[in-house]
Short mmCIF file of N, CA and C in Angstrom, two decimals:
data_model
loop_
_atom_site.label_atom_id
_atom_site.label_comp_id
_atom_site.label_asym_id
_atom_site.label_seq_id
_atom_site.Cartn_x
_atom_site.Cartn_y
_atom_site.Cartn_z
N GLN A 1 30.99 32.76 50.49
CA GLN A 1 32.80 33.96 50.23
C GLN A 1 32.40 33.94 48.92
N VAL A 2 32.52 35.65 48.32
CA VAL A 2 32.54 36.19 47.44
C VAL A 2 34.10 36.29 46.72
N GLN A 3 34.18 35.55 45.66
CA GLN A 3 35.17 35.66 44.85
C GLN A 3 35.73 36.65 43.86
N LEU A 4 36.44 37.64 43.27
CA LEU A 4 36.43 38.09 42.02
C LEU A 4 38.38 37.54 41.80
N VAL A 5 37.83 37.09 40.22
CA VAL A 5 38.81 37.02 39.87
C VAL A 5 39.31 36.88 38.77
N GLU A 6 40.72 38.45 38.34
CA GLU A 6 40.81 39.25 36.98
C GLU A 6 42.03 38.25 36.13
N SER A 7 41.89 38.58 34.51
CA SER A 7 42.32 37.94 34.10
C SER A 7 42.74 39.67 32.18
N GLY A 8 43.13 39.08 31.88
CA GLY A 8 43.18 39.72 30.61
C GLY A 8 44.05 40.91 30.29
N GLY A 9 44.76 41.35 31.69
CA GLY A 9 45.83 42.08 31.42
C GLY A 9 46.91 42.33 30.20
N GLY A 10 47.59 43.30 30.32
CA GLY A 10 48.62 42.95 29.34
C GLY A 10 48.95 44.52 28.94
N SER A 11 50.19 44.58 27.66
CA SER A 11 50.59 45.97 27.13
C SER A 11 50.30 45.88 26.33
N VAL A 12 50.46 47.01 25.46
CA VAL A 12 49.48 47.63 23.84
C VAL A 12 50.45 48.31 23.50
N GLN A 13 49.81 48.50 21.98
CA GLN A 13 50.18 50.04 21.57
C GLN A 13 48.86 50.98 21.80
N ALA A 14 49.13 51.65 21.78
CA ALA A 14 48.30 52.85 21.59
C ALA A 14 46.92 52.84 20.12
N GLY A 15 46.13 52.38 20.44
CA GLY A 15 45.27 52.17 19.15
C GLY A 15 44.59 50.96 19.81
N GLY A 16 45.64 50.31 19.79
CA GLY A 16 44.93 48.30 20.64
C GLY A 16 44.00 48.01 21.28
N SER A 17 44.11 46.38 21.67
CA SER A 17 43.05 46.02 22.22
C SER A 17 42.79 45.05 23.07
N LEU A 18 42.24 45.28 24.21
CA LEU A 18 42.07 44.08 25.01
C LEU A 18 40.38 43.45 25.48
N ARG A 19 40.69 42.69 25.83
CA ARG A 19 39.40 42.21 27.34
C ARG A 19 39.56 41.66 28.08
N LEU A 20 39.42 42.00 29.50
CA LEU A 20 39.65 41.78 30.49
C LEU A 20 38.20 40.86 30.98
N SER A 21 38.52 39.44 31.66
CA SER A 21 37.82 39.00 32.10
C SER A 21 37.47 39.15 33.88
N CYS A 22 36.88 39.25 35.02
CA CYS A 22 36.33 38.88 35.61
C CYS A 22 34.84 37.63 36.02
N ALA A 23 36.00 36.34 36.43
CA ALA A 23 35.29 35.68 37.00
C ALA A 23 34.12 35.35 38.31
N ALA A 24 33.45 36.11 38.96
CA ALA A 24 32.66 35.79 40.21
C ALA A 24 32.22 34.47 40.63
N SER A 25 32.61 33.91 41.94
CA SER A 25 32.42 32.76 42.23
C SER A 25 31.78 33.12 44.05
N GLY A 26 30.61 32.72 44.20
CA GLY A 26 29.80 32.96 45.71
C GLY A 26 28.99 33.75 45.12
N TYR A 27 28.83 33.82 45.29
CA TYR A 27 27.36 35.41 44.57
C TYR A 27 25.90 34.98 45.21
N THR A 28 25.71 35.63 46.03
CA THR A 28 24.04 35.08 47.02
C THR A 28 22.64 35.64 46.96
N TYR A 29 23.14 37.13 45.88
CA TYR A 29 22.88 38.16 45.60
C TYR A 29 21.82 37.80 44.87
N SER A 30 19.99 37.48 44.77
CA SER A 30 19.45 38.24 43.59
C SER A 30 19.82 39.25 42.44
N SER A 31 19.52 40.75 43.12
CA SER A 31 20.28 41.22 41.88
C SER A 31 21.96 42.06 42.08
N HIS A 32 22.53 42.56 41.44
CA HIS A 32 23.48 42.39 41.88
C HIS A 32 24.47 43.68 41.08
N SER A 33 25.36 44.22 41.96
CA SER A 33 26.37 45.24 39.95
C SER A 33 27.06 44.58 40.32
N MET A 34 28.36 44.05 38.69
CA MET A 34 29.31 44.53 38.39
C MET A 34 30.04 45.30 38.01
N GLY A 35 31.48 46.02 38.22
CA GLY A 35 32.51 47.03 38.18
C GLY A 35 33.23 47.40 37.84
N TRP A 36 34.25 48.19 37.40
CA TRP A 36 35.17 47.62 36.51
C TRP A 36 35.43 49.43 37.11
N PHE A 37 37.09 48.79 38.22
CA PHE A 37 37.92 50.44 38.65
C PHE A 37 38.56 50.29 37.84
N ARG A 38 39.96 51.80 37.52
CA ARG A 38 40.89 51.11 37.38
C ARG A 38 42.13 52.57 38.46
N GLN A 39 42.88 52.58 38.74
CA GLN A 39 44.10 52.77 39.59
C GLN A 39 45.69 53.82 39.09
N ALA A 40 45.95 54.87 38.78
CA ALA A 40 47.22 55.30 38.09
C ALA A 40 47.95 55.00 39.59
N PRO A 41 49.35 55.07 38.92
CA PRO A 41 50.24 55.10 40.13
C PRO A 41 50.34 57.32 40.70
N GLY A 42 49.57 57.39 41.61
CA GLY A 42 50.06 58.51 42.67
C GLY A 42 48.23 59.03 42.70
N LYS A 43 46.92 58.20 41.44
CA LYS A 43 45.51 58.51 41.41
C LYS A 43 45.00 57.87 42.13
N GLU A 44 43.75 58.39 42.41
CA GLU A 44 42.98 57.20 43.35
C GLU A 44 42.16 56.58 42.39
N ARG A 45 41.38 56.27 42.56
CA ARG A 45 40.54 54.99 42.42
C ARG A 45 39.80 55.38 41.63
N GLU A 46 39.31 55.08 39.84
CA GLU A 46 38.21 55.65 39.26
C GLU A 46 37.85 54.62 38.95
N GLY A 47 36.03 54.41 38.75
CA GLY A 47 35.23 53.94 38.54
C GLY A 47 35.41 54.05 36.66
N VAL A 48 34.63 53.50 35.74
CA VAL A 48 35.11 52.89 34.46
C VAL A 48 34.08 52.67 34.33
N ALA A 49 33.08 51.55 34.70
CA ALA A 49 32.21 50.97 33.62
C ALA A 49 31.85 50.00 35.01
N ALA A 50 29.93 50.03 34.70
CA ALA A 50 29.09 49.27 36.10
C ALA A 50 28.51 48.73 34.92
N PHE A 51 27.36 47.82 35.43
CA PHE A 51 26.26 46.23 34.77
C PHE A 51 25.12 46.86 35.58
N TYR A 52 24.77 46.56 35.99
CA TYR A 52 23.32 47.25 36.51
C TYR A 52 22.52 45.02 37.05
N THR A 53 22.68 44.23 37.25
CA THR A 53 21.47 43.71 36.85
C THR A 53 19.85 43.38 37.24
N ASP A 54 19.82 43.99 37.57
CA ASP A 54 17.94 43.83 37.78
C ASP A 54 17.51 44.68 36.29
N ASP A 55 18.66 45.56 35.98
CA ASP A 55 17.31 45.98 34.37
C ASP A 55 18.23 45.91 33.56
N GLY A 56 18.93 45.38 33.03
CA GLY A 56 20.65 45.19 32.82
C GLY A 56 21.68 46.79 31.94
N SER A 57 21.55 47.53 32.87
CA SER A 57 21.84 48.71 32.03
C SER A 57 23.70 48.95 32.82
N THR A 58 24.23 49.86 32.12
CA THR A 58 25.34 50.02 31.91
C THR A 58 25.99 50.85 31.65
N TYR A 59 26.97 51.60 32.62
CA TYR A 59 27.29 52.94 32.92
C TYR A 59 28.86 53.00 32.69
N TYR A 60 29.36 53.98 31.82
CA TYR A 60 30.36 54.38 31.53
C TYR A 60 30.82 55.47 31.75
N ALA A 61 32.43 55.62 32.07
CA ALA A 61 32.67 57.32 32.27
C ALA A 61 32.88 57.85 31.05
N ASP A 62 32.93 58.91 31.70
CA ASP A 62 33.31 59.46 30.24
C ASP A 62 34.13 58.96 29.48
N SER A 63 36.31 59.65 30.46
CA SER A 63 36.79 59.07 29.68
C SER A 63 36.90 58.23 28.76
N VAL A 64 35.41 57.42 28.56
CA VAL A 64 35.79 55.27 28.01
C VAL A 64 35.08 55.71 27.14
N LYS A 65 33.47 56.42 27.43
CA LYS A 65 32.65 56.04 26.95
C LYS A 65 32.55 55.82 24.55
N GLY A 66 32.29 55.19 24.64
CA GLY A 66 32.44 54.47 22.62
C GLY A 66 33.63 54.99 22.40
N ARG A 67 35.05 53.70 23.35
CA ARG A 67 35.78 52.72 23.34
C ARG A 67 35.58 51.92 24.46
N PHE A 68 34.85 51.38 25.17
CA PHE A 68 34.99 50.72 26.86
C PHE A 68 33.46 50.22 26.16
N THR A 69 33.37 48.59 26.38
CA THR A 69 31.95 48.38 26.72
C THR A 69 32.06 46.59 27.91
N ILE A 70 31.24 46.75 28.75
CA ILE A 70 31.16 46.18 30.17
C ILE A 70 29.65 45.37 29.19
N SER A 71 30.16 43.98 29.33
CA SER A 71 28.92 43.23 29.25
C SER A 71 28.90 41.83 29.84
N GLN A 72 28.24 40.75 29.94
CA GLN A 72 28.51 39.37 31.39
C GLN A 72 27.37 38.87 31.06
N ASP A 73 28.10 37.57 30.97
CA ASP A 73 28.24 36.23 30.35
C ASP A 73 27.37 36.07 32.13
N ASN A 74 25.87 35.43 32.05
CA ASN A 74 25.67 34.71 33.24
C ASN A 74 25.09 33.04 33.03
N ALA A 75 26.34 32.46 32.68
CA ALA A 75 25.70 31.83 32.36
C ALA A 75 27.45 30.86 33.15
N LYS A 76 28.44 31.34 32.51
CA LYS A 76 29.88 31.55 33.59
C LYS A 76 30.21 32.18 34.44
N ASN A 77 29.25 33.01 35.15
CA ASN A 77 29.21 34.63 36.17
C ASN A 77 30.42 34.70 35.94
N THR A 78 30.44 35.74 34.43
CA THR A 78 31.69 36.54 34.06
C THR A 78 31.38 38.26 33.32
N VAL A 79 32.16 38.53 34.08
CA VAL A 79 31.22 39.88 33.79
C VAL A 79 33.47 40.57 32.58
N TYR A 80 32.67 41.14 31.75
CA TYR A 80 33.73 41.37 30.38
C TYR A 80 34.29 42.96 30.38
N LEU A 81 35.76 43.24 30.35
CA LEU A 81 34.98 44.22 29.76
C LEU A 81 36.36 44.63 27.97
N GLN A 82 35.98 44.67 27.16
CA GLN A 82 36.73 45.19 26.11
C GLN A 82 37.06 46.99 25.58
N MET A 83 38.31 46.57 25.88
CA MET A 83 38.96 47.81 25.60
C MET A 83 39.18 48.12 23.74
N ASN A 84 38.71 49.17 23.64
CA ASN A 84 39.74 49.72 22.36
C ASN A 84 39.93 50.56 22.37
N SER A 85 40.48 50.98 21.11
CA SER A 85 41.06 52.40 21.11
C SER A 85 42.24 53.14 21.79
N LEU A 86 42.59 51.75 22.92
CA LEU A 86 43.24 52.70 24.27
C LEU A 86 44.53 53.03 23.77
N LYS A 87 44.87 54.60 24.93
CA LYS A 87 45.95 55.10 24.71
C LYS A 87 46.23 55.39 25.92
N PRO A 88 47.26 56.22 25.63
CA PRO A 88 48.15 55.72 26.78
C PRO A 88 47.51 56.59 28.37
N GLU A 89 47.19 57.22 28.84
CA GLU A 89 46.07 57.67 29.52
C GLU A 89 44.89 56.44 30.51
N ASP A 90 45.12 55.48 29.35
CA ASP A 90 44.42 54.56 29.58
C ASP A 90 45.01 52.75 31.12
N THR A 91 46.55 53.45 30.81
CA THR A 91 47.33 52.47 31.75
C THR A 91 46.99 52.91 33.21
N ALA A 92 46.27 51.48 33.39
CA ALA A 92 46.24 51.98 35.00
C ALA A 92 46.21 50.41 35.86
N MET A 93 45.87 50.01 36.87
CA MET A 93 45.64 48.30 36.95
C MET A 93 44.06 48.20 36.91
N TYR A 94 43.64 47.30 36.86
CA TYR A 94 42.23 47.72 36.60
C TYR A 94 41.68 46.66 37.91
N TYR A 95 40.68 46.90 38.58
CA TYR A 95 39.93 45.95 39.75
C TYR A 95 38.22 45.76 38.45
N CYS A 96 37.97 44.62 38.89
CA CYS A 96 36.62 44.41 38.93
C CYS A 96 35.39 44.69 40.54
N ALA A 97 34.52 44.87 40.84
CA ALA A 97 34.19 44.94 41.72
C ALA A 97 33.04 43.97 41.97
N ALA A 98 31.87 43.98 43.22
CA ALA A 98 31.10 43.52 43.14
C ALA A 98 29.98 43.91 44.28
N ASP A 99 29.05 43.52 43.36
CA ASP A 99 27.84 44.30 45.65
C ASP A 99 26.49 43.94 44.99
N SER A 100 25.45 44.31 45.73
CA SER A 100 24.46 44.37 45.69
C SER A 100 24.28 45.60 45.83
N ILE A 101 25.06 46.52 44.87
CA ILE A 101 24.20 48.34 45.35
C ILE A 101 23.66 48.61 44.45
N ARG A 102 23.26 49.53 44.07
CA ARG A 102 22.21 50.58 42.94
C ARG A 102 22.41 51.72 42.76
N ASP A 103 23.25 52.66 41.83
CA ASP A 103 23.70 53.18 41.18
C ASP A 103 23.39 53.84 40.12
N ASN A 104 23.28 55.20 40.33
CA ASN A 104 22.72 55.58 38.04
C ASN A 104 23.97 55.57 37.78
N GLY A 105 24.90 55.11 37.97
CA GLY A 105 26.05 55.67 38.00
C GLY A 105 26.88 54.57 37.11
N VAL A 106 28.22 54.74 36.94
CA VAL A 106 29.49 54.28 37.24
C VAL A 106 29.96 53.44 38.21
N GLY A 107 29.28 53.75 40.01
CA GLY A 107 29.16 53.40 41.32
C GLY A 107 30.94 54.57 42.01
N TYR A 108 31.37 54.17 42.93
CA TYR A 108 32.17 54.79 44.10
C TYR A 108 32.97 53.65 44.27
N PRO A 109 34.21 53.11 44.77
CA PRO A 109 35.00 52.75 44.69
C PRO A 109 33.98 51.92 46.60
N TYR A 110 33.89 53.10 47.15
CA TYR A 110 33.76 53.01 49.27
C TYR A 110 31.74 52.44 49.34
N GLU A 111 31.07 51.91 48.15
CA GLU A 111 29.95 50.52 47.58
C GLU A 111 30.25 49.91 47.05
N TYR A 112 31.45 49.54 46.68
CA TYR A 112 31.83 48.05 46.83
C TYR A 112 32.43 47.83 47.48
N ASN A 113 31.83 46.29 48.54
CA ASN A 113 32.76 45.78 49.39
C ASN A 113 33.97 44.67 48.65
N TYR A 114 33.87 43.85 47.63
CA TYR A 114 34.07 43.09 47.07
C TYR A 114 34.98 42.98 45.28
N TRP A 115 36.26 42.51 45.48
CA TRP A 115 37.01 43.37 45.07
C TRP A 115 37.80 41.97 44.61
N GLY A 116 37.94 42.03 42.84
CA GLY A 116 39.25 41.11 42.36
C GLY A 116 40.75 41.52 43.01
N GLN A 117 41.67 40.94 42.53
CA GLN A 117 43.62 41.52 43.31
C GLN A 117 44.19 41.88 41.86
N GLY A 118 43.24 42.48 40.38
CA GLY A 118 43.50 43.21 39.56
C GLY A 118 44.19 43.44 38.69
N THR A 119 44.30 43.78 37.70
CA THR A 119 44.68 43.21 37.41
C THR A 119 45.54 44.19 35.92
N GLN A 120 46.81 44.50 34.56
CA GLN A 120 47.64 45.56 34.76
C GLN A 120 47.50 45.56 33.11
N VAL A 121 47.19 46.92 32.76
CA VAL A 121 46.96 47.39 31.82
C VAL A 121 48.17 48.31 31.23
N THR A 122 49.12 48.44 30.27
CA THR A 122 49.72 49.09 30.12
C THR A 122 49.40 49.34 28.54
N VAL A 123 49.49 50.76 27.86
CA VAL A 123 49.43 51.43 27.18
C VAL A 123 50.58 52.03 26.73
N SER A 124 51.33 51.91 25.55
CA SER A 124 52.24 52.76 24.91
C SER A 124 52.48 53.07 23.94
N SER A 125 53.36 54.65 23.23
CA SER A 125 52.50 55.38 22.69
C SER A 125 53.71 55.21 21.42
#
């Protein structure tokens, strides 16, 4: 059974940084995708970043390009989201997701079957 556990959320001022972690276990796929999504109150869940293990490619939403970086530590079965230059509009619940999809972008929530519980990120101005 796949389990994803996020950590690293918190409250920061605009311009600050946070690093989110997502520890995965129970994975049996030889190749897979790991994604970060976020959902602000009253808004739909949106893709933020994705990492595809077949070729190591990464994708980012336009709103976070140049500020966020997704990476993976295979030895620890953990994916990270380094968030720099945070803005108040980045405030949301952040979720990691995993599956065996292959998309040419950050992907969509319906493509993923496995989700973490979420971690809150709050950026104050």
